[in-house]
XYZ file of N, CA and C in Angstrom:
747
model
N 80.557 -47.592 88.544
C 81.528 -46.516 88.745
C 81.398 -45.554 87.600
N 81.045 -44.301 87.865
C 80.813 -43.279 86.822
C 82.118 -42.664 86.376
N 82.151 -42.310 85.070
C 83.329 -41.668 84.486
C 83.091 -40.188 84.353
N 84.010 -39.427 84.760
C 83.902 -37.967 84.739
C 84.532 -37.446 83.450
N 83.804 -36.436 82.794
C 84.303 -35.779 81.564
C 84.667 -34.347 81.921
N 85.770 -33.943 81.444
C 86.247 -32.568 81.692
C 85.740 -31.689 80.579
N 84.771 -30.826 80.865
C 84.189 -29.913 79.872
C 84.848 -28.550 80.057
N 85.456 -27.994 79.013
C 86.078 -26.661 79.150
C 85.034 -25.623 79.404
N 85.353 -24.680 80.187
C 84.368 -23.596 80.473
C 84.135 -22.727 79.268
N 82.898 -22.204 79.178
C 82.525 -21.277 78.079
C 82.865 -19.883 78.496
N 83.637 -19.214 77.654
C 84.081 -17.860 77.964
C 83.393 -16.927 76.971
N 82.563 -16.006 77.426
C 81.890 -15.007 76.580
C 82.821 -13.824 76.379
N 82.812 -13.297 75.197
C 83.699 -12.143 74.964
C 83.224 -10.934 75.761
N 84.179 -10.172 76.116
C 83.882 -8.946 76.884
C 83.414 -7.847 75.984
N 83.099 -6.680 76.577
C 82.546 -5.543 75.788
C 83.519 -5.033 74.770
N 84.825 -5.230 75.010
C 85.796 -4.684 74.063
C 85.855 -5.468 72.782
N 85.433 -6.744 72.801
C 85.511 -7.578 71.577
C 84.218 -7.599 70.761
N 83.204 -6.871 71.215
C 81.944 -6.832 70.443
C 82.100 -6.171 69.097
N 82.986 -5.211 69.016
C 83.209 -4.542 67.727
C 83.836 -5.482 66.732
N 84.766 -6.308 67.220
C 85.379 -7.256 66.303
C 84.413 -8.299 65.819
N 83.517 -8.738 66.763
C 82.518 -9.725 66.328
C 81.528 -9.132 65.362
N 81.203 -7.866 65.575
C 80.269 -7.207 64.641
C 80.882 -7.037 63.284
N 82.247 -6.834 63.227
C 82.879 -6.692 61.940
C 82.888 -7.996 61.169
N 82.867 -9.139 61.914
C 82.865 -10.412 61.226
C 81.531 -10.702 60.557
N 80.474 -10.055 61.062
C 79.177 -10.225 60.400
C 79.184 -9.550 59.030
N 78.362 -10.093 58.116
C 78.249 -9.508 56.787
C 77.112 -8.502 56.795
N 77.490 -7.294 56.643
C 76.486 -6.241 56.669
C 75.586 -6.336 55.428
N 74.275 -6.156 55.616
C 73.381 -6.200 54.421
C 73.635 -4.992 53.536
N 73.610 -5.269 52.269
C 73.831 -4.206 51.292
C 72.485 -3.710 50.764
N 72.437 -2.464 50.448
C 71.208 -1.862 49.904
C 70.997 -2.332 48.486
N 69.741 -2.387 48.034
C 69.483 -2.776 46.634
C 70.118 -1.783 45.670
N 70.259 -2.265 44.415
C 70.932 -1.432 43.430
C 70.067 -0.215 43.089
N 70.708 0.913 43.096
C 70.033 2.147 42.758
C 70.799 2.820 41.638
N 70.080 3.244 40.578
C 70.801 3.919 39.477
C 71.343 5.245 39.940
N 72.393 5.661 39.316
C 72.965 6.954 39.701
C 72.016 8.090 39.373
N 71.995 9.049 40.185
C 71.121 10.201 39.994
C 71.603 11.035 38.835
N 70.680 11.450 37.977
C 71.133 12.226 36.812
C 71.663 13.566 37.235
N 72.617 14.012 36.454
C 73.261 15.302 36.712
C 72.803 16.364 35.765
N 71.941 15.988 34.749
C 71.451 16.977 33.792
C 70.302 17.750 34.412
N 70.487 19.003 34.595
C 69.465 19.833 35.249
C 68.400 20.292 34.274
N 68.578 20.000 32.953
C 67.592 20.442 31.969
C 66.379 19.518 31.924
N 66.433 18.370 32.624
C 65.307 17.446 32.666
C 64.849 17.292 34.104
N 64.066 18.196 34.611
C 63.700 18.132 36.037
C 62.783 16.960 36.354
N 62.030 16.426 35.339
C 61.119 15.333 35.648
C 61.849 14.026 35.881
N 63.167 13.944 35.553
C 63.953 12.759 35.833
C 64.835 12.927 37.055
N 64.685 14.041 37.704
C 65.509 14.313 38.860
C 64.637 14.364 40.103
N 65.246 14.007 41.256
C 64.510 14.051 42.510
C 64.486 15.444 43.098
N 65.352 16.279 42.658
C 65.401 17.644 43.170
C 64.552 18.522 42.271
N 63.258 18.381 42.419
C 62.349 19.108 41.526
C 62.358 20.589 41.847
N 62.416 20.883 43.130
C 62.344 22.292 43.486
C 63.598 23.045 43.129
N 64.741 22.382 43.138
C 65.992 23.075 42.886
C 66.336 23.175 41.414
N 65.737 22.307 40.576
C 66.082 22.306 39.149
C 65.319 23.397 38.419
N 65.942 24.072 37.482
C 65.238 25.121 36.731
C 64.279 24.505 35.734
N 63.232 25.240 35.450
C 62.203 24.775 34.528
C 62.710 24.953 33.105
N 62.608 23.861 32.329
C 63.093 23.899 30.959
C 62.057 24.580 30.050
N 62.521 25.455 29.224
C 61.644 26.185 28.300
C 61.994 25.865 26.863
N 62.561 24.685 26.624
C 62.958 24.339 25.268
C 61.819 23.802 24.423
N 60.656 23.456 25.030
C 59.526 22.925 24.294
C 58.626 24.077 23.862
N 58.256 24.068 22.581
C 57.407 25.129 22.037
C 55.992 24.601 21.855
N 55.037 25.477 21.979
C 53.626 25.111 21.838
C 53.281 24.951 20.379
N 52.602 23.839 19.973
C 52.237 23.684 18.557
C 51.228 24.712 18.118
N 51.417 25.219 16.927
C 50.558 26.269 16.367
C 49.784 25.659 15.218
N 48.466 25.770 15.247
C 47.601 25.261 14.202
C 47.079 26.458 13.410
N 47.247 26.374 12.152
C 46.781 27.468 11.309
C 47.201 27.273 9.873
N 47.320 28.377 9.178
C 47.652 28.318 7.778
C 49.071 27.895 7.490
N 49.979 27.970 8.486
C 51.351 27.568 8.217
C 51.522 26.074 8.123
N 50.490 25.271 8.492
C 50.545 23.824 8.292
C 51.233 23.091 9.404
N 51.550 23.712 10.561
C 52.194 23.007 11.648
C 51.189 22.098 12.324
N 51.479 20.832 12.444
C 50.608 19.858 13.068
C 49.526 19.329 12.158
N 49.383 19.875 10.954
C 48.358 19.418 10.033
C 48.973 18.650 8.891
N 49.970 19.160 8.304
C 50.631 18.514 7.178
C 51.659 19.474 6.627
N 52.391 19.001 5.673
C 53.457 19.821 5.107
C 52.826 20.750 4.101
N 52.794 22.027 4.436
C 52.306 23.043 3.526
C 50.797 23.006 3.327
N 50.006 22.468 4.237
C 48.553 22.401 4.070
C 47.870 22.646 5.402
N 46.928 23.573 5.435
C 46.186 23.876 6.626
C 44.806 23.266 6.559
N 43.992 23.574 7.598
C 42.638 23.046 7.663
C 41.779 23.581 6.524
N 41.983 24.851 6.174
C 41.163 25.446 5.131
C 41.468 24.874 3.755
N 42.692 24.378 3.566
C 43.112 23.878 2.258
C 42.862 22.387 2.097
N 42.397 21.710 3.124
C 42.143 20.276 3.013
C 40.900 20.016 2.171
N 40.918 18.936 1.360
C 39.710 18.606 0.564
C 38.600 18.111 1.464
N 37.350 18.219 1.007
C 36.211 17.706 1.811
C 36.326 16.214 2.044
N 35.635 15.774 3.105
C 35.708 14.364 3.483
C 35.111 13.473 2.414
N 33.997 13.872 1.798
C 33.367 13.062 0.764
C 34.274 12.925 -0.463
N 35.012 14.005 -0.759
C 35.943 13.937 -1.886
C 37.106 13.008 -1.598
N 37.560 13.001 -0.353
C 38.627 12.065 0.021
C 38.164 10.613 -0.059
N 36.902 10.371 0.234
C 36.346 9.029 0.149
C 35.952 8.624 -1.251
N 36.091 9.522 -2.204
C 35.759 9.220 -3.584
C 34.273 9.332 -3.900
N 33.526 10.109 -3.139
C 32.099 10.291 -3.346
C 31.869 11.680 -3.927
N 31.423 11.728 -5.179
C 31.177 12.982 -5.874
C 29.674 13.231 -5.865
N 29.224 14.055 -4.949
C 27.776 14.292 -4.816
C 27.202 15.005 -6.028
N 27.980 15.871 -6.645
C 27.470 16.584 -7.826
C 27.252 15.622 -8.987
N 28.198 14.675 -9.132
C 28.054 13.694 -10.201
C 26.869 12.765 -9.932
N 26.655 12.400 -8.691
C 25.508 11.552 -8.344
C 24.194 12.275 -8.650
N 24.155 13.572 -8.355
C 22.931 14.335 -8.630
C 22.662 14.434 -10.135
N 23.692 14.605 -10.914
C 23.523 14.680 -12.378
C 23.028 13.349 -12.939
N 23.580 12.261 -12.454
C 23.118 10.948 -12.917
C 21.658 10.713 -12.523
N 21.287 11.157 -11.332
C 19.909 10.986 -10.884
C 18.954 11.784 -11.749
N 19.327 13.019 -12.103
C 18.462 13.847 -12.939
C 18.326 13.247 -14.344
N 19.418 12.658 -14.847
C 19.355 12.096 -16.199
C 18.448 10.875 -16.263
N 18.327 10.116 -15.175
C 17.474 8.927 -15.168
C 16.005 9.314 -15.036
N 15.727 10.475 -14.475
C 14.317 10.885 -14.315
C 13.616 11.108 -15.638
N 14.378 11.351 -16.694
C 13.787 11.508 -18.030
C 14.135 10.277 -18.876
N 13.228 9.327 -18.994
C 13.588 8.085 -19.696
C 13.781 8.252 -21.203
N 13.341 9.372 -21.782
C 13.457 9.573 -23.212
C 14.727 10.325 -23.607
N 15.366 10.960 -22.653
C 16.603 11.695 -22.946
C 17.626 11.377 -21.857
N 18.179 10.213 -21.933
C 19.157 9.752 -20.956
C 20.555 10.118 -21.453
N 21.315 10.787 -20.615
C 22.688 11.189 -20.956
C 23.636 10.068 -20.522
N 24.007 9.249 -21.474
C 24.860 8.083 -21.143
C 26.267 8.483 -20.788
N 26.721 9.652 -21.252
C 28.106 10.054 -20.958
C 28.333 10.305 -19.471
N 27.271 10.623 -18.728
C 27.432 10.834 -17.284
C 27.726 9.530 -16.543
N 27.337 8.415 -17.139
C 27.483 7.126 -16.467
C 28.737 6.363 -16.924
N 29.634 7.048 -17.624
C 30.869 6.383 -18.022
C 31.753 6.072 -16.811
N 31.741 6.962 -15.825
C 32.479 6.715 -14.572
C 31.536 6.015 -13.596
N 31.728 4.726 -13.452
C 30.850 3.949 -12.588
C 31.204 4.194 -11.118
N 30.205 4.153 -10.277
C 30.386 4.274 -8.830
C 29.254 3.516 -8.150
N 29.444 3.247 -6.873
C 28.455 2.522 -6.084
C 27.844 3.372 -4.985
N 28.209 4.633 -4.904
C 27.656 5.491 -3.845
C 26.181 5.791 -4.107
N 25.872 6.207 -5.334
C 24.488 6.486 -5.675
C 23.602 5.248 -5.613
N 24.026 4.101 -6.204
C 23.195 2.883 -6.065
C 22.964 2.463 -4.629
N 23.962 2.629 -3.771
C 23.771 2.260 -2.366
C 22.707 3.142 -1.707
N 22.706 4.434 -2.023
C 21.677 5.315 -1.472
C 20.282 4.945 -1.973
N 20.182 4.590 -3.256
C 18.883 4.213 -3.798
C 18.370 2.915 -3.192
N 19.270 1.962 -3.004
C 18.851 0.688 -2.405
C 18.429 0.863 -0.964
N 19.145 1.722 -0.223
C 18.748 1.977 1.165
C 17.414 2.712 1.236
N 17.196 3.657 0.287
C 15.911 4.347 0.244
C 14.781 3.383 -0.120
N 15.046 2.451 -1.036
C 14.033 1.453 -1.402
C 13.690 0.571 -0.210
N 14.716 0.146 0.525
C 14.462 -0.663 1.722
C 13.769 0.112 2.823
N 14.047 1.413 2.930
C 13.392 2.236 3.949
C 11.909 2.384 3.674
N 11.542 2.614 2.411
C 10.125 2.718 2.076
C 9.404 1.385 2.275
N 10.103 0.312 2.012
C 9.514 -1.007 2.265
C 9.338 -1.230 3.772
N 10.278 -0.699 4.551
C 10.150 -0.826 6.003
C 8.964 -0.029 6.513
N 8.714 1.119 5.924
C 7.525 1.899 6.315
C 6.240 1.185 5.964
N 6.305 0.324 4.966
C 5.128 -0.471 4.597
C 5.011 -1.746 5.422
N 5.910 -1.933 6.379
C 5.864 -3.099 7.230
C 6.612 -4.300 6.696
N 7.558 -4.103 5.773
C 8.321 -5.201 5.179
C 9.811 -4.948 5.412
N 10.458 -5.899 6.019
C 11.903 -5.809 6.282
C 12.625 -6.574 5.188
N 13.104 -5.825 4.175
C 13.669 -6.458 2.974
C 15.079 -5.988 2.661
N 15.815 -5.488 3.613
C 17.143 -4.967 3.317
C 18.067 -6.067 2.792
N 18.092 -7.201 3.471
C 18.941 -8.296 3.024
C 18.509 -8.859 1.693
N 17.216 -8.965 1.471
C 16.703 -9.464 0.188
C 17.069 -8.522 -0.966
N 16.964 -7.236 -0.720
C 17.267 -6.253 -1.775
C 18.735 -6.327 -2.161
N 19.625 -6.336 -1.181
C 21.049 -6.402 -1.477
C 21.419 -7.714 -2.169
N 20.807 -8.789 -1.732
C 21.086 -10.084 -2.357
C 20.582 -10.148 -3.779
N 19.382 -9.658 -4.014
C 18.815 -9.684 -5.371
C 19.591 -8.782 -6.324
N 20.046 -7.650 -5.857
C 20.835 -6.765 -6.732
C 22.136 -7.426 -7.129
N 22.791 -8.099 -6.191
C 24.045 -8.782 -6.501
C 23.826 -9.900 -7.514
N 22.787 -10.711 -7.294
C 22.484 -11.799 -8.236
C 22.052 -11.232 -9.587
N 21.306 -10.141 -9.605
C 20.876 -9.539 -10.862
C 22.062 -8.986 -11.649
N 23.029 -8.394 -10.956
C 24.228 -7.898 -11.650
C 25.035 -9.047 -12.260
N 25.160 -10.139 -11.524
C 25.845 -11.317 -12.093
C 25.098 -11.892 -13.294
N 23.779 -11.938 -13.183
C 22.956 -12.474 -14.276
C 23.065 -11.608 -15.529
N 22.949 -10.302 -15.365
C 23.024 -9.422 -16.534
C 24.443 -9.395 -17.120
N 25.443 -9.509 -16.263
C 26.835 -9.528 -16.737
C 27.095 -10.769 -17.593
N 26.617 -11.904 -17.137
C 26.836 -13.147 -17.894
C 26.053 -13.117 -19.200
N 24.801 -12.672 -19.158
C 23.961 -12.648 -20.364
C 24.546 -11.703 -21.405
N 24.954 -10.505 -20.990
C 25.475 -9.532 -21.959
C 26.768 -10.034 -22.593
N 27.674 -10.570 -21.776
C 28.947 -11.022 -22.342
C 28.791 -12.279 -23.191
N 27.785 -13.093 -22.917
C 27.505 -14.221 -23.800
C 26.967 -13.760 -25.139
N 26.149 -12.712 -25.128
C 25.608 -12.182 -26.388
C 26.687 -11.427 -27.183
N 27.525 -10.684 -26.475
C 28.552 -9.891 -27.166
C 29.752 -10.733 -27.575
N 29.975 -11.837 -26.904
C 31.113 -12.676 -27.260
C 32.422 -12.085 -26.742
N 33.462 -12.285 -27.516
C 34.779 -11.799 -27.104
C 34.894 -10.278 -27.171
N 34.036 -9.650 -27.940
C 34.092 -8.196 -28.096
C 33.374 -7.448 -26.976
N 32.743 -8.157 -26.067
C 32.047 -7.497 -24.979
C 32.992 -6.898 -23.968
N 32.753 -5.670 -23.570
C 33.623 -4.969 -22.626
C 32.873 -4.511 -21.370
N 31.791 -5.172 -21.050
C 31.024 -4.810 -19.853
C 31.619 -5.527 -18.646
N 32.076 -4.766 -17.664
C 32.597 -5.367 -16.437
C 31.512 -5.409 -15.361
N 31.772 -6.203 -14.355
C 30.775 -6.413 -13.312
C 30.532 -5.150 -12.486
N 31.570 -4.345 -12.275
C 31.424 -3.122 -11.480
C 30.486 -2.134 -12.171
N 30.663 -1.936 -13.474
C 29.776 -1.019 -14.205
C 28.362 -1.574 -14.282
N 28.260 -2.876 -14.420
C 26.926 -3.488 -14.485
C 26.164 -3.274 -13.172
N 26.854 -3.426 -12.061
C 26.215 -3.201 -10.760
C 25.859 -1.732 -10.568
N 26.700 -0.840 -11.074
C 26.414 0.597 -10.963
C 25.182 0.983 -11.791
N 25.076 0.462 -13.002
C 23.927 0.804 -13.844
C 22.622 0.247 -13.278
N 22.664 -0.971 -12.798
C 21.446 -1.551 -12.209
C 21.009 -0.773 -10.978
N 21.998 -0.327 -10.178
C 21.676 0.445 -8.976
C 21.076 1.802 -9.280
N 21.636 2.488 -10.282
C 21.092 3.806 -10.635
C 19.702 3.680 -11.274
N 19.491 2.637 -12.048
C 18.177 2.449 -12.649
C 17.142 1.940 -11.673
N 17.532 1.742 -10.406
C 16.562 1.425 -9.360
C 15.792 2.643 -8.884
N 16.130 3.818 -9.395
C 15.440 5.041 -8.967
C 13.929 4.975 -9.236
N 13.452 4.533 -10.411
C 11.999 4.395 -10.581
C 11.368 3.419 -9.585
N 12.098 2.375 -9.202
C 11.562 1.451 -8.206
C 11.455 2.109 -6.831
N 12.384 3.012 -6.551
C 12.314 3.758 -5.284
C 11.085 4.646 -5.273
N 10.818 5.319 -6.409
C 9.645 6.180 -6.492
C 8.371 5.335 -6.382
N 8.354 4.179 -7.006
C 7.188 3.295 -6.928
C 6.985 2.795 -5.503
N 8.067 2.503 -4.804
C 7.953 2.053 -3.401
C 7.397 3.160 -2.526
N 7.743 4.422 -2.834
C 7.194 5.534 -2.049
C 5.729 5.784 -2.371
N 5.351 5.661 -3.663
C 3.974 5.901 -4.057
C 3.066 4.790 -3.529
N 3.574 3.572 -3.430
C 2.753 2.448 -2.988
C 2.313 2.577 -1.531
N 2.943 3.464 -0.767
C 2.519 3.678 0.599
C 1.137 4.319 0.688
N 0.753 5.021 -0.375
C -0.529 5.736 -0.388
C -1.574 5.050 -1.275
N -1.256 3.865 -1.769
C -2.157 3.106 -2.647
C -2.468 1.791 -1.960
N -3.696 1.297 -2.019
C -4.017 -0.024 -1.419
C -3.140 -1.123 -1.986
N -2.596 -1.922 -1.094
C -1.680 -2.975 -1.503
C -2.426 -4.083 -2.212
N -1.857 -4.495 -3.369
C -2.448 -5.574 -4.141
C -3.607 -5.158 -5.026
N -3.878 -3.865 -5.124
C -4.987 -3.405 -5.952
C -4.542 -3.333 -7.425
N -5.527 -3.067 -8.276
C -5.243 -2.960 -9.722
C -4.348 -1.745 -10.003
N -4.570 -0.680 -9.248
C -3.746 0.523 -9.450
C -2.290 0.226 -9.111
N -2.045 -0.492 -8.043
C -0.668 -0.828 -7.654
C 0.010 -1.710 -8.689
N -0.737 -2.668 -9.233
C -0.175 -3.554 -10.246
C 0.149 -2.774 -11.518
N -0.767 -1.874 -11.913
C -0.486 -1.054 -13.092
C 0.712 -0.148 -12.912
N 0.826 0.459 -11.727
C 2.005 1.290 -11.450
C 3.277 0.460 -11.450
N 3.193 -0.762 -10.946
C 4.356 -1.617 -10.944
C 4.870 -1.920 -12.332
N 3.947 -2.246 -13.257
C 4.341 -2.482 -14.640
C 4.927 -1.224 -15.274
N 4.336 -0.078 -15.003
C 4.827 1.176 -15.606
C 6.219 1.534 -15.117
N 6.461 1.434 -13.816
C 7.779 1.785 -13.284
C 8.835 0.750 -13.670
N 8.416 -0.514 -13.767
C 9.368 -1.534 -14.247
C 9.764 -1.293 -15.700
N 8.814 -0.848 -16.515
C 9.112 -0.507 -17.902
C 10.050 0.702 -17.968
N 9.838 1.667 -17.107
C 10.721 2.842 -17.028
C 12.156 2.416 -16.713
N 12.334 1.622 -15.694
C 13.684 1.171 -15.326
C 14.313 0.322 -16.433
N 13.499 -0.493 -17.101
C 14.021 -1.348 -18.174
C 14.507 -0.521 -19.342
N 13.752 0.489 -19.711
C 14.141 1.333 -20.852
C 15.458 2.061 -20.553
N 15.560 2.628 -19.374
C 16.767 3.388 -19.037
C 17.992 2.477 -18.961
N 17.839 1.341 -18.293
C 18.984 0.415 -18.136
C 19.407 -0.156 -19.482
N 18.469 -0.495 -20.338
C 18.810 -1.040 -21.653
C 19.571 -0.026 -22.505
N 19.112 1.204 -22.450
C 19.779 2.233 -23.256
C 21.190 2.514 -22.764
N 21.366 2.525 -21.463
C 22.692 2.758 -20.925
C 23.646 1.608 -21.259
N 23.151 0.393 -21.170
C 23.994 -0.756 -21.494
C 24.377 -0.769 -22.972
N 23.451 -0.425 -23.827
C 23.732 -0.451 -25.257
C 24.714 0.627 -25.659
N 24.591 1.817 -25.056
C 25.442 2.928 -25.437
C 26.818 2.900 -24.786
N 26.901 2.331 -23.586
C 28.173 2.335 -22.896
C 29.020 1.102 -23.207
N 28.406 -0.010 -23.503
C 29.119 -1.247 -23.820
C 29.026 -1.523 -25.302
N 30.097 -2.038 -25.857
C 30.126 -2.309 -27.282
C 29.375 -3.606 -27.593
N 28.955 -3.743 -28.867
C 28.280 -4.935 -29.364
C 26.975 -5.216 -28.621
N 26.310 -4.155 -28.210
C 25.041 -4.369 -27.514
C 23.841 -3.950 -28.327
N 24.065 -3.174 -29.412
C 22.959 -2.680 -30.215
C 22.284 -3.814 -30.981
N 23.036 -4.864 -31.329
C 22.468 -5.962 -32.090
C 21.483 -6.777 -31.259
N 21.746 -6.845 -29.978
C 20.925 -7.680 -29.092
C 20.119 -6.817 -28.113
N 19.602 -5.728 -28.593
C 18.871 -4.825 -27.722
C 17.633 -5.487 -27.118
N 16.933 -6.297 -27.889
C 15.717 -6.936 -27.405
C 16.008 -7.931 -26.291
N 17.059 -8.738 -26.436
C 17.403 -9.716 -25.412
C 17.906 -9.039 -24.134
N 18.654 -7.956 -24.295
C 19.111 -7.224 -23.113
C 17.930 -6.583 -22.405
N 16.992 -6.043 -23.174
C 15.804 -5.446 -22.554
C 14.981 -6.496 -21.823
N 14.923 -7.720 -22.370
C 14.167 -8.776 -21.705
C 14.817 -9.150 -20.361
N 16.150 -9.225 -20.325
C 16.849 -9.531 -19.076
C 16.631 -8.419 -18.037
N 16.689 -7.161 -18.479
C 16.442 -6.043 -17.561
C 14.998 -6.041 -17.083
N 14.066 -6.410 -17.964
C 12.647 -6.454 -17.570
C 12.420 -7.501 -16.468
N 13.073 -8.626 -16.571
C 12.940 -9.644 -15.545
C 13.464 -9.152 -14.199
N 14.564 -8.417 -14.232
C 15.177 -7.929 -12.972
C 14.258 -6.941 -12.277
N 13.804 -5.932 -13.018
C 13.029 -4.871 -12.362
C 11.576 -5.296 -12.120
N 11.090 -6.241 -12.872
C 9.760 -6.770 -12.567
C 9.775 -7.561 -11.272
N 10.906 -8.168 -10.975
C 11.059 -8.899 -9.711
C 10.994 -7.936 -8.525
N 11.628 -6.779 -8.660
C 11.576 -5.785 -7.584
C 10.197 -5.167 -7.463
N 9.507 -4.979 -8.589
C 8.143 -4.434 -8.513
C 7.191 -5.413 -7.821
N 7.382 -6.698 -8.055
C 6.559 -7.699 -7.357
C 6.851 -7.712 -5.860
N 8.087 -7.369 -5.506
C 8.421 -7.269 -4.085
C 7.650 -6.141 -3.423
N 7.393 -5.083 -4.171
C 6.614 -3.953 -3.635
C 5.126 -4.266 -3.637
N 4.654 -4.905 -4.695
C 3.199 -5.148 -4.826
C 2.718 -6.120 -3.767
N 3.448 -7.194 -3.589
C 3.004 -8.249 -2.664
C 3.856 -8.255 -1.393
């Protein structure tokens, strides 16, 4: 015997109740939008580009003698040269070079202000002439100059004792400037048969030239060096003879 269940009928709302059902739904909200700016002086921040007036409050930068955009009270014409800003005095380098060309009249007062610009140029020129001879010695040259400066610095200060005032920077500058005869020898050796008697004789002569100039500069610029002139000259001779052998062989 089956049991009957009384199911209530389903009643759909009529057209008049659709508005009420729609109101019960949660309407989707638009994402957050920032308020539109009201300042008309900034048209690039406004969506009404065509309606906003063009702002003329920005002035064009003027470059010239008044110093606008260059610096306070300084124009392009008044700026110092680039080499002077880097601390490179080309006139002083030229004077030092001319003084070394005469080994009998060396002006030691020009070398009181030590620098590394001139020595770097001489070392690069020495390496370039060696490269033209088929020898790649740039790293060897820089390494030997550094070791030679340390060697001469230690030897001189050991001889002078506590009264020695030779610093490593000046020692490196003097050794680099006195490399000028070695640069000339490296250039001359391109036209002389390598390993010949003439090349060996020129090597000894240019090494003696560099030794004389370097010894005189060290003795006159550093104190307590006149007593040990022979030992200082021997140390300089070893340094520049090493570079001459690099050219000969």
